[in-house]
Coordinates of N, CA and C in Angstrom, one line a residue:
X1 N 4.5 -3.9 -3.6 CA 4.7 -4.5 -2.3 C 3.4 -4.8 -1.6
X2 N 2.5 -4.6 -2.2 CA 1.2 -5.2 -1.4 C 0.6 -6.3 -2.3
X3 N -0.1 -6.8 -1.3 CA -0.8 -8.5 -1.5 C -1.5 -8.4 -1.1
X4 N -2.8 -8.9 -2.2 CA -4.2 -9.1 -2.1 C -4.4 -10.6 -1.3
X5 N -4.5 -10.4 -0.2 CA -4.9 -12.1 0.4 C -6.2 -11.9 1.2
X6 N -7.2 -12.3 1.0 CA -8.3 -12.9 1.0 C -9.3 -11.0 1.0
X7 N -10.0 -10.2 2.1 CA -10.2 -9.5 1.4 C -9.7 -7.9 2.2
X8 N -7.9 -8.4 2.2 CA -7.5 -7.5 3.0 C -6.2 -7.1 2.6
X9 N -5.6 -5.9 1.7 CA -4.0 -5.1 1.5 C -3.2 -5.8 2.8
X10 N -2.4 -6.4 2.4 CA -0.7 -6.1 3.6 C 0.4 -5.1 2.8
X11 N 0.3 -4.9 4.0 CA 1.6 -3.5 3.5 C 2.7 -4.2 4.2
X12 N 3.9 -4.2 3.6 CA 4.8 -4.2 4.4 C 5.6 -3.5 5.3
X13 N 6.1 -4.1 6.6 CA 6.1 -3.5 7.7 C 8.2 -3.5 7.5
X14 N 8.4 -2.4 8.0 CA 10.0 -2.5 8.0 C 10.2 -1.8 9.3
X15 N 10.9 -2.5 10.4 CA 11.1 -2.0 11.4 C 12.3 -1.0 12.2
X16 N 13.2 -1.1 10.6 CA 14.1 0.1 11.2 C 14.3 1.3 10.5
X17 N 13.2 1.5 10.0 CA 12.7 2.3 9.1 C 12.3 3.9 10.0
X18 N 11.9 5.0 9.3 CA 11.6 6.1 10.0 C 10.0 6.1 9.7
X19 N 9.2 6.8 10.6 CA 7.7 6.4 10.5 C 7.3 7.9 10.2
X20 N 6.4 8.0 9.2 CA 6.0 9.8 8.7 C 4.2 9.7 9.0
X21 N 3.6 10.3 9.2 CA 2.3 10.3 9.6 C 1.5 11.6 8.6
X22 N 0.6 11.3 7.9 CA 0.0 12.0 6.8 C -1.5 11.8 7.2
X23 N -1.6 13.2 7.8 CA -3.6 13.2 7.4 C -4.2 13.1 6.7
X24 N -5.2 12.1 6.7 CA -6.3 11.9 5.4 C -7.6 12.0 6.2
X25 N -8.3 13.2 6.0 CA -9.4 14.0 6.4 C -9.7 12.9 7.8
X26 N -9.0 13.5 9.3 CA -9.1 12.9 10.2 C -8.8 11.6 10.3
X27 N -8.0 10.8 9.5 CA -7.5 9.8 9.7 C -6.3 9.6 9.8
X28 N -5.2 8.9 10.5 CA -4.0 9.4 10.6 C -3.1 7.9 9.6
X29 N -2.5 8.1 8.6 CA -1.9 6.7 8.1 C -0.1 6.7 8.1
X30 N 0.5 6.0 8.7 CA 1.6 6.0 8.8 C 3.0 5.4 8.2
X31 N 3.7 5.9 7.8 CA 4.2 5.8 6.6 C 5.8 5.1 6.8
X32 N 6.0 4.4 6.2 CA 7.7 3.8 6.3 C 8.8 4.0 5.3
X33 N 10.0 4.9 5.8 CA 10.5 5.3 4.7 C 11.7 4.0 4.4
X34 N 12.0 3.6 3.1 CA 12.3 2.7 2.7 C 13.7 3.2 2.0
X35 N 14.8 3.7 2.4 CA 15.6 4.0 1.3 C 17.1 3.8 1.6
X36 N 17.0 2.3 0.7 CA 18.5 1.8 0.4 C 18.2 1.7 -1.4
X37 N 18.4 2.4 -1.9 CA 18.4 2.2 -3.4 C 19.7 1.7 -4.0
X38 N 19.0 0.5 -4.9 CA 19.8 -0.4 -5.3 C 20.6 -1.5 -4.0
X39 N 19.8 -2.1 -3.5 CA 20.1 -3.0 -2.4 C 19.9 -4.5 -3.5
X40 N 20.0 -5.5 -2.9 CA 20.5 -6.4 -3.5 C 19.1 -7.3 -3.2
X41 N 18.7 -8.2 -4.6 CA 17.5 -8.9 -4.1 C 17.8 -9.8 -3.0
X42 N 16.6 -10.6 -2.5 CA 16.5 -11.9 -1.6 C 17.1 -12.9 -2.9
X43 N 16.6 -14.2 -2.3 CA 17.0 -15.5 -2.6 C 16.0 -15.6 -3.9
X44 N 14.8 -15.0 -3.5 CA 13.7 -15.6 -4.8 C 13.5 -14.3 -6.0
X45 N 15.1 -13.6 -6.1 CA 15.1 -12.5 -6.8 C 14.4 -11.0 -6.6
X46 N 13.8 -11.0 -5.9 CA 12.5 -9.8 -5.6 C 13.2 -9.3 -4.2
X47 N 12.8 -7.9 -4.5 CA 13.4 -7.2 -3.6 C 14.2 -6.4 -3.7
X48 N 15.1 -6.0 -4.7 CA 16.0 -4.9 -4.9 C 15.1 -4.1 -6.0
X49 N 15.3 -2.7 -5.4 CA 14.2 -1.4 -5.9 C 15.6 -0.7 -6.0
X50 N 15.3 0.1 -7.1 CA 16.6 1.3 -7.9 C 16.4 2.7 -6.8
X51 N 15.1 2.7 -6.1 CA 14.9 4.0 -5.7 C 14.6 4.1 -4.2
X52 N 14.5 4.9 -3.3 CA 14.0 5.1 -2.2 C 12.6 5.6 -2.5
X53 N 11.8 4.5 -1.3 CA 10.2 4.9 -1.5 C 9.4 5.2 -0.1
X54 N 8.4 5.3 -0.1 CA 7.6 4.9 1.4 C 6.5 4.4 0.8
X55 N 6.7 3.3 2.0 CA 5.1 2.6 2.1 C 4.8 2.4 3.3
X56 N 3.3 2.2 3.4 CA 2.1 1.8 4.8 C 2.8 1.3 5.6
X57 N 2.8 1.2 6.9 CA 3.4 0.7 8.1 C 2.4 -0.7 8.6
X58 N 1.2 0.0 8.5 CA 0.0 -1.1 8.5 C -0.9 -1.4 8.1
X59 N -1.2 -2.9 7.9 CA -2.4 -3.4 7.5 C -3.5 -2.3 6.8
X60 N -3.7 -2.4 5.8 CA -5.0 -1.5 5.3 C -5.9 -2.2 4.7
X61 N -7.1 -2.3 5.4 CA -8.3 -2.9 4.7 C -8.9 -2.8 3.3
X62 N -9.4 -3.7 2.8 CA -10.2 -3.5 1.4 C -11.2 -2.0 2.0
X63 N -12.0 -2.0 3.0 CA -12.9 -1.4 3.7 C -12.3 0.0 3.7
X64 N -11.2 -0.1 4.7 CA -10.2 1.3 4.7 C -9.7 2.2 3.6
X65 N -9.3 1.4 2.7 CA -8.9 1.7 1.3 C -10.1 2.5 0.3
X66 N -11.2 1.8 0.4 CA -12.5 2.6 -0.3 C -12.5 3.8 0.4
X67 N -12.7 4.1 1.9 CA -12.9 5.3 2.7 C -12.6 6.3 2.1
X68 N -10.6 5.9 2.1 CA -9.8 6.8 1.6 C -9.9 7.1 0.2
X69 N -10.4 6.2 -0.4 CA -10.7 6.6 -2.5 C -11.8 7.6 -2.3
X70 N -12.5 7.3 -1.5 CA -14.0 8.3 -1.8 C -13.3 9.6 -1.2
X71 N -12.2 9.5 0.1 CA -12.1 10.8 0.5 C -11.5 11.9 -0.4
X72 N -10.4 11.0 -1.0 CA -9.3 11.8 -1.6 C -9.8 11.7 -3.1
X73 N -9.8 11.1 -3.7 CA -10.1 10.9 -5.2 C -11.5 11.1 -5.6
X74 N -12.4 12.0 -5.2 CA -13.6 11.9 -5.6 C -13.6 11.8 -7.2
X75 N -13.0 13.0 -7.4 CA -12.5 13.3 -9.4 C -12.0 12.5 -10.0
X76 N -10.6 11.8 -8.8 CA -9.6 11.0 -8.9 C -8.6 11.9 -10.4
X77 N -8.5 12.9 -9.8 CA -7.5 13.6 -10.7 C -5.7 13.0 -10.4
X78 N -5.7 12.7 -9.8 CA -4.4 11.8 -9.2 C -4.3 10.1 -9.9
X79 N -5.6 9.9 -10.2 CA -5.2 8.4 -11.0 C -5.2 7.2 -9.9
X80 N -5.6 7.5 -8.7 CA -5.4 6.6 -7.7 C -5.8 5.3 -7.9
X81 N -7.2 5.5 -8.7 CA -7.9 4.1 -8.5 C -7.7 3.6 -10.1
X82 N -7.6 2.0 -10.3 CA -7.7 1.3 -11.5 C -9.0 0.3 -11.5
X83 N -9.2 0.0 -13.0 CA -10.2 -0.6 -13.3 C -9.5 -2.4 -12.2
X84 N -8.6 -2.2 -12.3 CA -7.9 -4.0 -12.2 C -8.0 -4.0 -10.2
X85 N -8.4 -3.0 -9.7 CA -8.9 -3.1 -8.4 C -10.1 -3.6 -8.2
X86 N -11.1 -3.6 -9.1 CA -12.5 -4.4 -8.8 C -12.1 -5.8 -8.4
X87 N -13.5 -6.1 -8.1 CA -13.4 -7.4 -7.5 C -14.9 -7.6 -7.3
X88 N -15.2 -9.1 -7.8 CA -16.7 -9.8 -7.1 C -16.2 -11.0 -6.2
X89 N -17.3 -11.7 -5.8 CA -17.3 -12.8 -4.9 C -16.4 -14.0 -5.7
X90 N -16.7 -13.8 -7.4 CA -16.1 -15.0 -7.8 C -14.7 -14.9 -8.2
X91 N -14.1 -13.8 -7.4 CA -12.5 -13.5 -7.7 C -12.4 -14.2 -6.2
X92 N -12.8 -14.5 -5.5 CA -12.3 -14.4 -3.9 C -11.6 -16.0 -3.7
X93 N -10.6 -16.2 -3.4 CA -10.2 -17.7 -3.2 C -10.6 -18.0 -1.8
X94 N -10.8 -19.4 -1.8 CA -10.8 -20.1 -0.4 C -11.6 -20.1 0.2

């Protein structure tokens, strides 16, 4: 559910969702719980998930997102980060 558009994560936002708030060393990130499992896709097929999940409530920066890699994953014993998140100037559209 996130989209790389230009050099900034959108998270999607669900507004009748329940909001969970998780500290990340003095940061506060807010969380949307998502759970109708097995709901039925949109029109362009996408959108029906088998499971209940949570995701971001907001916007998280390319910026923000490193913060948090360096905070939490120094070892990255969790697997957080992938090779396919790099990026140079000549990936960037527009």
């Amino acid at each position: 559910m996130l989209a790389y558009l230009g050099s900034r994560l959108r998270c999607v936002v669900v507004l009748s969702s329940v909001l969970f708030v998780v500290p990340v060393r003095g940061e506060m990130i807010e969380w949307s719980y998502i759970g109708d499992p097995g709901n039925a896709a949109d029109v362009t097929d996408f959108g029906a998930v088998p499971y209940a999940f949570k995701i971001g409530t907001f916007e998280v920066t390319s910026k923000e997102y490193s913060v948090f890699l360096n905070a939490v994953a120094e070892d990255d014993v969790h697997g957080l980060y992938s090779p396919g998140m790099s990026w140079s100037n000549e990936n960037v559209w527009g």
